[in-house]
Coordinates of N, CA and C and ligand atoms in Angstrom, one line a residue:
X1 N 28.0 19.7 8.0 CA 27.6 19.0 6.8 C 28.1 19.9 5.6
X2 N 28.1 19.5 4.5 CA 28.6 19.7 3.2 C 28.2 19.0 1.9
X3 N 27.8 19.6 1.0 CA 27.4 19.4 0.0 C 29.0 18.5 -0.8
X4 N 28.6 17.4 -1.5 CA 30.0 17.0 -2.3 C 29.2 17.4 -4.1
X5 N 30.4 17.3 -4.5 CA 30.3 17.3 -6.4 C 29.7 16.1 -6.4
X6 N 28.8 16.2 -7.5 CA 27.7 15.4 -8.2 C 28.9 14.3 -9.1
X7 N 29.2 13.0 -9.4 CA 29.8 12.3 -11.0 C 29.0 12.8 -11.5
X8 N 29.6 13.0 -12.6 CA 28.6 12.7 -14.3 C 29.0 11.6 -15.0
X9 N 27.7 11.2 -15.8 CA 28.1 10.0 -16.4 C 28.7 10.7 -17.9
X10 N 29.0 9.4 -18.1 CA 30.2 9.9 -19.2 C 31.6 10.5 -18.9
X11 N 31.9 11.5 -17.7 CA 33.0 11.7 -17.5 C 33.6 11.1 -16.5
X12 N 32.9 10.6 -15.9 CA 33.4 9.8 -14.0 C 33.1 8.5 -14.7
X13 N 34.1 7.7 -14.9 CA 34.0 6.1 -15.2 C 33.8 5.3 -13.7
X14 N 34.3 6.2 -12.8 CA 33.6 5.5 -11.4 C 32.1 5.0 -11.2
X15 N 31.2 5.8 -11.8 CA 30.1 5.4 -12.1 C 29.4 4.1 -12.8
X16 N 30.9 3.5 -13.2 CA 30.3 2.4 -14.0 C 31.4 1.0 -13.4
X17 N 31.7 1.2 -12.1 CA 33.0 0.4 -11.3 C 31.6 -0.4 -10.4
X18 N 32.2 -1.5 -10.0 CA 31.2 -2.2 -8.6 C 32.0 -2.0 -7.5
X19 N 31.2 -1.8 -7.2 CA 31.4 -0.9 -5.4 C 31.7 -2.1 -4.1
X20 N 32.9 -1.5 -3.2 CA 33.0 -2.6 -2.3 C 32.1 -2.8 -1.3
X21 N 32.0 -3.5 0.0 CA 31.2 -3.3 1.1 C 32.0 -2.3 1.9
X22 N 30.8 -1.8 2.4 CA 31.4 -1.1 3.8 C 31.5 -1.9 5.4
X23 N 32.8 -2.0 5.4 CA 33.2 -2.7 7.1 C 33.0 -2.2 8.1
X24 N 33.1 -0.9 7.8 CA 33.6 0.3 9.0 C 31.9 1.2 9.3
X25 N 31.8 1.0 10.4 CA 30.6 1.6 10.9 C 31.0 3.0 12.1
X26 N 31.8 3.7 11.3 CA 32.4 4.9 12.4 C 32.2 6.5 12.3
X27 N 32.5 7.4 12.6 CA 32.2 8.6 12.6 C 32.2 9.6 10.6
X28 N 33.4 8.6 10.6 CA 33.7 8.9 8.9 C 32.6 8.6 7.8
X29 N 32.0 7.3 8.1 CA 30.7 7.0 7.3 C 29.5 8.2 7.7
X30 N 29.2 7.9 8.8 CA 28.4 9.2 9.2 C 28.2 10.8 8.6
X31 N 29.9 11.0 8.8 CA 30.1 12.4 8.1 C 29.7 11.8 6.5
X32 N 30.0 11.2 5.9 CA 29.6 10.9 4.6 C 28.1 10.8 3.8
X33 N 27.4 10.2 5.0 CA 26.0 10.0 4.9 C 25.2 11.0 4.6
X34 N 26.0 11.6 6.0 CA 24.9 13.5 6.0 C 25.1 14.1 5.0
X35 N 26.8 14.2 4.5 CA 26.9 15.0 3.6 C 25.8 14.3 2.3
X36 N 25.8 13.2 1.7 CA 25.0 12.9 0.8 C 23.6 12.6 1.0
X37 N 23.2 13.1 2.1 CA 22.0 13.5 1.8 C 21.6 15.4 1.5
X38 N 22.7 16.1 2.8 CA 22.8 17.4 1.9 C 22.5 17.6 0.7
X39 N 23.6 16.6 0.0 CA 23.6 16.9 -1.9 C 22.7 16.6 -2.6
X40 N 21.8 15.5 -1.9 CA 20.8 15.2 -2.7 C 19.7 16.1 -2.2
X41 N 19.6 17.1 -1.4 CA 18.5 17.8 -1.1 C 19.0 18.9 -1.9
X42 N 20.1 19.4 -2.0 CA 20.1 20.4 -2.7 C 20.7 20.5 -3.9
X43 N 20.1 19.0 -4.5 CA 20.0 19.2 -6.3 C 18.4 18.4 -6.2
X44 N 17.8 18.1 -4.9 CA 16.7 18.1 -5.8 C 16.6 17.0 -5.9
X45 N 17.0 15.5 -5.6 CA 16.9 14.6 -6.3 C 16.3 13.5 -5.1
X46 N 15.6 12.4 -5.5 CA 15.3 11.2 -4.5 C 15.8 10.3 -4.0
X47 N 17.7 10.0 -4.2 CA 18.1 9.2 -4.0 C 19.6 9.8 -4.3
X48 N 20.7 9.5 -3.9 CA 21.9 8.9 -4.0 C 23.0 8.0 -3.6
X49 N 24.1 7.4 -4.9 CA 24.6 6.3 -4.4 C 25.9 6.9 -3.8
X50 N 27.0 6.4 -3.2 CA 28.1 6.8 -2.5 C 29.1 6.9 -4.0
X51 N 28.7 6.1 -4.7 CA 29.7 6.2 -6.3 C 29.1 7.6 -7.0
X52 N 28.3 8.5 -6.6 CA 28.0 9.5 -6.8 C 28.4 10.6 -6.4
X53 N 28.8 10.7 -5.3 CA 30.2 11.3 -4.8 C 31.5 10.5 -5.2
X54 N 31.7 9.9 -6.3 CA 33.2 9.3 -5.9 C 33.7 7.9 -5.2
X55 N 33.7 7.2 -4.6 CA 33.0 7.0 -3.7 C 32.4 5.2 -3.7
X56 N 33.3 4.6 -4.4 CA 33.1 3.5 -4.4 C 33.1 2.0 -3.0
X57 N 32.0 2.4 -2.7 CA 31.4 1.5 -1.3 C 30.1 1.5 -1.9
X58 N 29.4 -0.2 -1.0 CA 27.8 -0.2 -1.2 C 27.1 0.6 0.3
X59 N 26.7 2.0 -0.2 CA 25.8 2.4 0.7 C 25.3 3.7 0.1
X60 N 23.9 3.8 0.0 CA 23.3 5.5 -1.1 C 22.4 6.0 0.5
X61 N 21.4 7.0 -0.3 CA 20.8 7.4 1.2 C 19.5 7.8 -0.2
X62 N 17.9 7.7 0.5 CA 17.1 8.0 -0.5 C 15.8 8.7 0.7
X63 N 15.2 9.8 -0.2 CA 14.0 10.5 0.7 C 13.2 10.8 -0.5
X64 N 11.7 10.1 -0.8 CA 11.1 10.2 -1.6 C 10.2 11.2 -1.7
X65 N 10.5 11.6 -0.4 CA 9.4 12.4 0.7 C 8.8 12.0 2.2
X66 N 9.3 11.1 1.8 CA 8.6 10.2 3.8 C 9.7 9.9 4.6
X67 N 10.9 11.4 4.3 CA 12.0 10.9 5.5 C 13.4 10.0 5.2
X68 N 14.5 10.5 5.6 CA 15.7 10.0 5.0 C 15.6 8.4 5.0
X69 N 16.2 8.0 4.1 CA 16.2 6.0 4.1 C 17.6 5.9 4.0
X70 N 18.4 5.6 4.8 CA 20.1 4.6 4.2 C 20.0 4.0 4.6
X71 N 20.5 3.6 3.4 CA 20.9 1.8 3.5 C 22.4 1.2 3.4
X72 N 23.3 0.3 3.8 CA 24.5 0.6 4.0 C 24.3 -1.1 3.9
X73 N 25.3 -1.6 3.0 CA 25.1 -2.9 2.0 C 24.0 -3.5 1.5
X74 N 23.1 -2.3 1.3 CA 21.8 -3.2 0.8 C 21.9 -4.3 -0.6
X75 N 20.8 -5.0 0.0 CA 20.4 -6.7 -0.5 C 19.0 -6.8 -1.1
X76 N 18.6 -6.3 -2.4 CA 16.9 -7.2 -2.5 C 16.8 -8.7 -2.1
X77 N 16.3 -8.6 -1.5 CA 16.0 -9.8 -0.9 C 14.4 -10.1 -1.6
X78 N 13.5 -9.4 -2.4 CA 12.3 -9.9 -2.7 C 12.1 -8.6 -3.8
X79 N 11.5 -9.4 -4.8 CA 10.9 -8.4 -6.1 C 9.4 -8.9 -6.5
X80 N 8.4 -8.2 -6.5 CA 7.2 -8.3 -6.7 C 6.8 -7.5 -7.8
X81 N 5.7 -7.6 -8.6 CA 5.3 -7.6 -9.8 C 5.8 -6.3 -10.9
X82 N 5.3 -5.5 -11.1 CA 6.3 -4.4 -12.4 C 5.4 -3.3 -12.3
X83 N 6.3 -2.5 -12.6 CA 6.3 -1.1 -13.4 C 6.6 -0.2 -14.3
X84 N 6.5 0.4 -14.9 CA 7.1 1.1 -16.1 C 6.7 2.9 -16.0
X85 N 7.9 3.5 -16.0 CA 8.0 4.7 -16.1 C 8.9 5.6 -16.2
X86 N 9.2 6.6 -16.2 CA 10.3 7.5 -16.4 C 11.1 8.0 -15.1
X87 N 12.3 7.6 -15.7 CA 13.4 8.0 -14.5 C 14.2 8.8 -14.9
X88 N 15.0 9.5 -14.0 CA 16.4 10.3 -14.1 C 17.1 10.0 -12.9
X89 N 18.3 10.6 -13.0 CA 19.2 10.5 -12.1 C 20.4 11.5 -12.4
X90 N 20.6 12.1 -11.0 CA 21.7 13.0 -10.7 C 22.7 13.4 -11.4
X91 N 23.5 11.9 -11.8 CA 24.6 11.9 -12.8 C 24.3 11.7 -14.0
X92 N 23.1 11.8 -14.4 CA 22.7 12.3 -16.1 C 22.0 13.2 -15.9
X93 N 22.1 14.4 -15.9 CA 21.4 15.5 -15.9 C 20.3 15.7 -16.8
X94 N 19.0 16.1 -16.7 CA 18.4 16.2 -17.9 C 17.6 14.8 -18.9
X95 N 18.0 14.2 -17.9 CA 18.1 13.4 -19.3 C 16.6 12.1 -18.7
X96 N 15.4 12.1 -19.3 CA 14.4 10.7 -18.5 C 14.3 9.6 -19.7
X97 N 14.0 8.7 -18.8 CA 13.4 7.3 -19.7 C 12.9 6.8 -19.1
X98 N 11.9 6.2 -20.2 CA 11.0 4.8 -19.5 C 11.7 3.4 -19.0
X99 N 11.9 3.2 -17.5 CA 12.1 2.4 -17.2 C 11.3 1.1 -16.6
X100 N 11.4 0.0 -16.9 CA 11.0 -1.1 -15.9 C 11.0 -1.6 -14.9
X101 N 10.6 -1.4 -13.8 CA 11.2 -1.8 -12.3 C 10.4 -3.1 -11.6
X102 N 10.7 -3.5 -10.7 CA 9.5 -4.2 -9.8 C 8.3 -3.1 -9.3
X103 N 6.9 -3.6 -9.1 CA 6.4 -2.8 -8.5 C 6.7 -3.0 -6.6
X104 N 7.2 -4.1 -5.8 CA 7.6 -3.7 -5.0 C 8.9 -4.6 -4.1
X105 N 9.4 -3.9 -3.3 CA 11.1 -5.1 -3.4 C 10.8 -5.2 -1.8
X106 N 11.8 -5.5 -1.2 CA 12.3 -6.1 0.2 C 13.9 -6.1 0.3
X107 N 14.1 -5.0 0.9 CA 15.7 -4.9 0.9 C 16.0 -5.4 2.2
X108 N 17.2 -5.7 2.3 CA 18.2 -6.1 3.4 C 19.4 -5.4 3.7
X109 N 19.4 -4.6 4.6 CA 20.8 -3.6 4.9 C 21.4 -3.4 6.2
X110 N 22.0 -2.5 6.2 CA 22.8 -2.3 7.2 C 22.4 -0.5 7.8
X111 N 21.9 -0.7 8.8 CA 21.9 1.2 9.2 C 23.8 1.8 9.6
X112 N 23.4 2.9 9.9 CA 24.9 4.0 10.2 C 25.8 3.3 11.2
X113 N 24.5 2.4 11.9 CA 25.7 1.8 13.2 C 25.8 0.6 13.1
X114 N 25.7 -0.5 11.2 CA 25.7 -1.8 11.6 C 24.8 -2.5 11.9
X115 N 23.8 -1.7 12.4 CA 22.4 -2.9 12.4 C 21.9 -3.4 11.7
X116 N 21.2 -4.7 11.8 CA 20.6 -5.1 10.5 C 18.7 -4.0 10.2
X117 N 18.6 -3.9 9.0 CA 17.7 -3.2 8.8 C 17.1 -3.9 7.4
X118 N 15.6 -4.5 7.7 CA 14.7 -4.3 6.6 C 14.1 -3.4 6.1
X119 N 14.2 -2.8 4.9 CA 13.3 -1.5 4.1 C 12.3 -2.0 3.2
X120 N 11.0 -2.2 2.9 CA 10.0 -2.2 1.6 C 9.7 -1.5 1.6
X121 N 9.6 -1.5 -0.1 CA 8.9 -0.3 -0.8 C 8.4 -0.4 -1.9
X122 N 7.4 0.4 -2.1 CA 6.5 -0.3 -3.2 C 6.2 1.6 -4.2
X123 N 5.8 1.2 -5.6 CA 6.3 2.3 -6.2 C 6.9 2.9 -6.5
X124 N 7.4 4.5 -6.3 CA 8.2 5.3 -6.5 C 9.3 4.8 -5.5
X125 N 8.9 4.4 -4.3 CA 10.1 3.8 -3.6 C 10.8 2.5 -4.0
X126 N 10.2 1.9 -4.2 CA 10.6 0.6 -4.7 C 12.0 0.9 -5.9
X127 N 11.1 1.9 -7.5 CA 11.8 2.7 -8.2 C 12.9 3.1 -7.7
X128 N 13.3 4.3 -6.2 CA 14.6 4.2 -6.0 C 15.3 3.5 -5.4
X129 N 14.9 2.6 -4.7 CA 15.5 1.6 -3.9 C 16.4 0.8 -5.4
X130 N 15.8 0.2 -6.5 CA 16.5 -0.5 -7.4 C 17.2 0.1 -8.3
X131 N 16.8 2.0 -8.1 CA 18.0 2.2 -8.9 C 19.0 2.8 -8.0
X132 N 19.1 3.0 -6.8 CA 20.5 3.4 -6.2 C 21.3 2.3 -5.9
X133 N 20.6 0.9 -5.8 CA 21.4 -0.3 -5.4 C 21.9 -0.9 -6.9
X134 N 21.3 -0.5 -7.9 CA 22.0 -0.4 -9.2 C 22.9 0.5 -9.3
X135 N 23.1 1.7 -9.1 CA 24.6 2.5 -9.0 C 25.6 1.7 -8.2
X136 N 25.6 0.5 -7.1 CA 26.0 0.2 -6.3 C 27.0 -1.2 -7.1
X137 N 26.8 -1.3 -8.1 CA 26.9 -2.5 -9.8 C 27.6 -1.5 -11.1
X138 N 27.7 -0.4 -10.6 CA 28.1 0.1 -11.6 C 27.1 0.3 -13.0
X139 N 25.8 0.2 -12.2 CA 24.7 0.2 -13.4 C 24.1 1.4 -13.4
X140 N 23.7 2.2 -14.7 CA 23.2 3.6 -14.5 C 21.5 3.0 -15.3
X141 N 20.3 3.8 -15.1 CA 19.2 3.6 -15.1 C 19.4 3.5 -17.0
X142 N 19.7 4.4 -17.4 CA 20.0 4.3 -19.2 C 20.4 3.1 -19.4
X143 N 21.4 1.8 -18.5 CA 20.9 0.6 -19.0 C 20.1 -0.5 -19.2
X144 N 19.3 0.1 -18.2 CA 17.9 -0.3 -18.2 C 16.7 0.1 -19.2
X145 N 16.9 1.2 -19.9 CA 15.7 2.3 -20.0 C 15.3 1.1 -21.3
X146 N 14.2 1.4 -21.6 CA 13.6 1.0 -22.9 C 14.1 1.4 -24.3
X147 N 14.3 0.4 -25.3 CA 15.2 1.0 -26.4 C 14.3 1.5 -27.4
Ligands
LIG1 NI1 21.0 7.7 -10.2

């Protein structure tokens, strides 16, 4: 495994592209996966998207603390009532805002080998489940945040 470079926003316009699906369920995604969870353990963070490495495909990997989650074309499939609080993210360094989220979703995806996989999450998970599948749109949490 291997840590990849972080985007930044503002300098990586890749960050703000919509991302294709992933077809390919093979050794290459795999190597990709681990590595992006490496990177996001060793910056610290609860979530990243593959456009965060570069990296324009729908599939991020997220661990809030209860254990790696990927998801590999994830789909909300269900949003349930709200929340409001402060977010950051990887490719803005530094930087939080109050955001509004669902308080809990129902995703639809794909695991490492193509299976179909349901994820819920409610709270802080919920929180990164809609914002990694929002990098996945070319959406960063700042266009969400409260003005
Ligand atoms: Ni982010």
């Amino acid at each position: 495994m291997a840590t990849r470079n972080i985007t930044q926003y503002g300098k990586d316009p890749v960050l703000q592209k919509i991302c294709r699906s992933q077809l390919t369920f093979d050794d290459r995604l795999a190597t990709i996966l681990d590595d992006m969870a490496e990177t996001m353990y060793a910056a610290d963070g609860v979530g990243l998207a593959a456009p965060q490495i570069g990296i324009l495909r729908r599939y991020c990997v997220i661990d809030i603390g209860e254990g790696i989650v990927e998801l590999i074309n994830p789909v909300i499939a269900l949003k349930e009532g709200e929340q409001t609080g402060q977010e950051g993210c990887l490719s803005v360094p530094g930087v939080y805002k109050e955001v509004t989220r669902p308080m809990r979703v129902k995703v639809r995806a794909q695991n490492r080998n193509g299976e179909n996989i349901v994820v819920e999450g409610e709270g802080l998970m919920a929180r990164a489940l809609c914002h990694e599948i929002d990098h996945l749109d070319g959406v960063v949490f700042l266009d969400r945040a409260e003005k």
